[in-house]
Coordinates of C-alpha atoms in Angstrom, one line a residue:
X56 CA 164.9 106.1 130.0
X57 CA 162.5 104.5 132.7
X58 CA 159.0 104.0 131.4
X59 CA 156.7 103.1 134.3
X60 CA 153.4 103.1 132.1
X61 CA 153.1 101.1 128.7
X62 CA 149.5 102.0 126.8
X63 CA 148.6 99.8 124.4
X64 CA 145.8 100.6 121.9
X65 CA 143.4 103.2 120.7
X66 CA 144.2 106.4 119.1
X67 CA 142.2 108.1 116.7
X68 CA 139.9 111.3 116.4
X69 CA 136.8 112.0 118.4
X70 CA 134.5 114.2 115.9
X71 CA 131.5 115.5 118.7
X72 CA 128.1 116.6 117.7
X73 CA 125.4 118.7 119.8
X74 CA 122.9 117.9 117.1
X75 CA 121.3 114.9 116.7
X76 CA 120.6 115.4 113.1
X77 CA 124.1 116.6 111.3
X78 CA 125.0 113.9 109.0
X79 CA 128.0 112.0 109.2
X80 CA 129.5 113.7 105.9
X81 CA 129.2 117.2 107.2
X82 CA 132.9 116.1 109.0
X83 CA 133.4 120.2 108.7
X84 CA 130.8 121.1 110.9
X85 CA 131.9 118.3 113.7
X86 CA 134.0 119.2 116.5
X87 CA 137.5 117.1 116.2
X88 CA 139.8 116.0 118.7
X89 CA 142.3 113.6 119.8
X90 CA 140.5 110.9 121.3
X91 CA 141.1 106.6 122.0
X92 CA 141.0 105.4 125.7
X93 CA 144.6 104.7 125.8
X94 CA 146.2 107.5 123.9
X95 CA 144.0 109.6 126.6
X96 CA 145.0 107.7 129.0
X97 CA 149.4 108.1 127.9
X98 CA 148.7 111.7 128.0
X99 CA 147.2 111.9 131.2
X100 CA 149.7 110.0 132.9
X101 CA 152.3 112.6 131.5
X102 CA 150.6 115.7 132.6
X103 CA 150.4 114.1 135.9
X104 CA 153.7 113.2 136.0
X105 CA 154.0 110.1 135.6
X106 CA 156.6 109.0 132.4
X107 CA 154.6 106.8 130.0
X108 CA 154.8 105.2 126.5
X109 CA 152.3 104.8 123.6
X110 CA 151.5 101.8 121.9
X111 CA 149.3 101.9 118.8
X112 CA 148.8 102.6 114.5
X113 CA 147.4 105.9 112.8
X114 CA 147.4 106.0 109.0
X115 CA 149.8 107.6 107.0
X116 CA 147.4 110.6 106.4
X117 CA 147.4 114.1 108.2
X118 CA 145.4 112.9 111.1
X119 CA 148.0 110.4 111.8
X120 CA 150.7 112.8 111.7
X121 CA 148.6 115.1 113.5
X122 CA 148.3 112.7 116.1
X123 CA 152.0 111.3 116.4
X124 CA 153.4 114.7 116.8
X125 CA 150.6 115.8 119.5
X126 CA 151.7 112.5 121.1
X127 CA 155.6 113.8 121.1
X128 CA 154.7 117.2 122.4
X129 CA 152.9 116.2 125.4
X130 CA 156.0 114.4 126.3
X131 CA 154.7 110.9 125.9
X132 CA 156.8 108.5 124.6
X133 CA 156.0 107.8 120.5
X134 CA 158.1 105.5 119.3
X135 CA 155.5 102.8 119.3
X136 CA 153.4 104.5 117.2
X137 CA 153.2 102.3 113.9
X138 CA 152.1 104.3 110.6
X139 CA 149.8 101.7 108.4
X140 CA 148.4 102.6 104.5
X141 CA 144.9 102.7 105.9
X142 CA 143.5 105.8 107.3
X143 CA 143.1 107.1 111.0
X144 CA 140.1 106.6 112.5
X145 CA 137.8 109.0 113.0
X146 CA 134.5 108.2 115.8
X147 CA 131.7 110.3 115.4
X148 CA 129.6 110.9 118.8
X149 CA 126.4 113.0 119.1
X150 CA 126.6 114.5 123.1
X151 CA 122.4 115.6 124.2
X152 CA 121.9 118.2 126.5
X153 CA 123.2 116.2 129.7
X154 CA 126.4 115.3 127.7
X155 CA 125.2 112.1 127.6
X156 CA 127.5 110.4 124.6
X157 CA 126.3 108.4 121.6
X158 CA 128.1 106.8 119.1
X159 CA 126.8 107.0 115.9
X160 CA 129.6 105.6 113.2
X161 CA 133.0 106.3 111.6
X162 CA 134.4 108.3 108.9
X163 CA 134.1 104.7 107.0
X164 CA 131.5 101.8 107.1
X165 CA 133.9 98.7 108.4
X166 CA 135.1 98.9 111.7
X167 CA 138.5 96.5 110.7
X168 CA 139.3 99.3 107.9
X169 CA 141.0 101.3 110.1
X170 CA 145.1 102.0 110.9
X171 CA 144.4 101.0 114.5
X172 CA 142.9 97.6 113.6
X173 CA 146.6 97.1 112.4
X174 CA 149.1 97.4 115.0
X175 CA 151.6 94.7 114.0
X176 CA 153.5 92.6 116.6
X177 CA 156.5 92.0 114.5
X178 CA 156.6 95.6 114.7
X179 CA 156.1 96.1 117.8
X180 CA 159.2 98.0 119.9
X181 CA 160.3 95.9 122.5
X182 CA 162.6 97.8 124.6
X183 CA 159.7 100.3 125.6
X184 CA 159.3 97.5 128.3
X185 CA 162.8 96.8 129.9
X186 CA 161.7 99.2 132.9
X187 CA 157.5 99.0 132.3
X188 CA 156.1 98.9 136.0
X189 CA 152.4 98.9 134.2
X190 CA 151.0 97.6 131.0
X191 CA 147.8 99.2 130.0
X192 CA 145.8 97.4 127.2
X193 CA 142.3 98.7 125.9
X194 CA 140.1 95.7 124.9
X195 CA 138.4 97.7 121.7
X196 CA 142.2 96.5 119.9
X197 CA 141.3 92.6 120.9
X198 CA 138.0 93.3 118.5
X199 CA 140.8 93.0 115.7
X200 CA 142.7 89.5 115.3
X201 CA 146.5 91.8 114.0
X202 CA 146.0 94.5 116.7
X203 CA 144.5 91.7 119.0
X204 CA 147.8 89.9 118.2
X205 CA 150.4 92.6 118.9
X206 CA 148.5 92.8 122.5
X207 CA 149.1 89.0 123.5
X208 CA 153.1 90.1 122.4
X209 CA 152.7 92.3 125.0
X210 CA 151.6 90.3 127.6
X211 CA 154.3 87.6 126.7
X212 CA 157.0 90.5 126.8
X213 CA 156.0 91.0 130.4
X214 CA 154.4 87.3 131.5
X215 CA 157.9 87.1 133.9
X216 CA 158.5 90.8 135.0
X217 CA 157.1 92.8 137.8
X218 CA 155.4 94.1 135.6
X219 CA 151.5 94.5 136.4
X220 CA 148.9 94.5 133.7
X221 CA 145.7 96.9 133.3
X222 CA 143.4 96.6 130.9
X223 CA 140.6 99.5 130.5
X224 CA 137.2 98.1 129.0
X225 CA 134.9 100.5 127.1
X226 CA 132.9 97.8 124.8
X227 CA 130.9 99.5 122.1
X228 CA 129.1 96.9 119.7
X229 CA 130.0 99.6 116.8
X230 CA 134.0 98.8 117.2
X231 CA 133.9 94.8 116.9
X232 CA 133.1 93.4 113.0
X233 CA 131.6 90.2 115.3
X234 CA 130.4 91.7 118.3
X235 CA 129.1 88.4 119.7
X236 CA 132.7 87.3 120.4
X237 CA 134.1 90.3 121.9
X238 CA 133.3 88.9 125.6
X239 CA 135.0 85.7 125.0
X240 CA 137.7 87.5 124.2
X241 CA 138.3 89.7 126.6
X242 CA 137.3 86.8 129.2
X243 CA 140.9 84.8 127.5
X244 CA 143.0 87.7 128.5
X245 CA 141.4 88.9 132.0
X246 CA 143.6 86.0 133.8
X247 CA 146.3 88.3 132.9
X248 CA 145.2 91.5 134.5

C-alpha cells in the first residue's frame, strides 16, 4: 500500500467550553471531540484524498479505543497507533463569542502524564515509510524527551529518501513541562524540514 503522507504526533480529545466559568471537573458538561494537530491533519488528508498514515500513543482507556477505531474508519492508516498504560489526553479549551480559543488545562495536572508523551521509537512501525512522499511531525511531541525520541527515528528513517519533511508548529506553554526549552528544540530539528 503507498502511503504518500506520514503524521507523526498528537492525538487526543478536544473538550470545548462557551463558558468561561465551567470548571474543569464538570468534563460532562464539556463538548468532546477528536482533536491533536496531526491526527486532524491524517484525517483531512484522507477525506481529501490523499492516502496517509498515523503516527502516535492514546491510552489503553475508552478514549484511546475511541480514538483508534475513528482513526480506522476514516480510512487513515492506524497501525502506528501505539496503546501506553497512561490515559488519553484530554485539552480543555474555553471558545468567547468570536471563537477565539483558550486553553485552560488537561483532564490531569502534568503535561508529561499523558499516552501521547509516550510514543516509543522501538515501537515505532517502520514500513509505514517504504513509499512516504511526506513526513509530518507536530513539535508539541518534541516537548516530551520518549515521544521527542520516536520523532528523530523518524527523521533518520527518511534522512536518505525523497522523502520531504513538514513539521506543523502550534506552541502552547501549557503542553511543555519546561517551556523555556521548547524553542531550542524545535530550532535542532527545523534543519530537517
Amino acid at each position: 500500500m503507498s502511503l504518500p503522507v506520514v503524521c507523526v504526533g498528537e492525538i487526543w480529545v478536544d473538550c470545548f467550553s462557551e463558558r468561561s466559568n465551567l470548571p474543569l471537573t464538570a468534563k460532562t458538561r464539556w463538548t468532546q471531540l477528536p482533536g491533536g494537530p496531526s491526527a486532524n491533519l491524517a484525517c483531512g488528508l484522507v477525506k481529501l484524498g490523499t492516502a496517509a498514515a498515523f503516527m502516535g500513543a492514546v491510552g489503553k482507556d475508552r478514549w484511546g479505543t475511541a480514538l483508534t477505531t475513528l482513526m480506522q474508519d476514516m480510512g487513515v492508516e492506524a497501525r502506528g497507533i501505539q496503546s501506553h498504560p497512561l490515559p488519553t489526553r484530554e485539552v480543555f479549551v474555553r471558545l468567547d463569542a468570536s471563537g477565539q480559543q483558550t486553553f485552560v488545562g488537561f483532564s490531569q495536572p502534568q503535561p508529561d502524564g499523558f499516552a501521547d508523551a509516550h510514543l516509543m521509537a522501538e515501537a515505532l512501525d517502520l514500513t509505514l515509510f517504504e513509499h512516504c512522499r511526506y513526513l509530518v511531525l507536530g513539535a508539541t511531541g518534541l516537548a516530551y524527551p520518549e515521544t521527542g525520541h520516536a520523532m528523530e527515528r523518524c527523521l533518520q528513517q527518511v534522512y536518505n529518501t525523497h522523502c520531504r519533511v513538514v513539521m506543523t508548529i502550534s506552541w502552547q506553554p501549557m503542553f511543555w513541562p519546561q517551556p523555556t526549552v521548547a524553542a531550542d528544540r524545535i530550532r535542532a530539528v527545523l534543519p530537517q524540514v
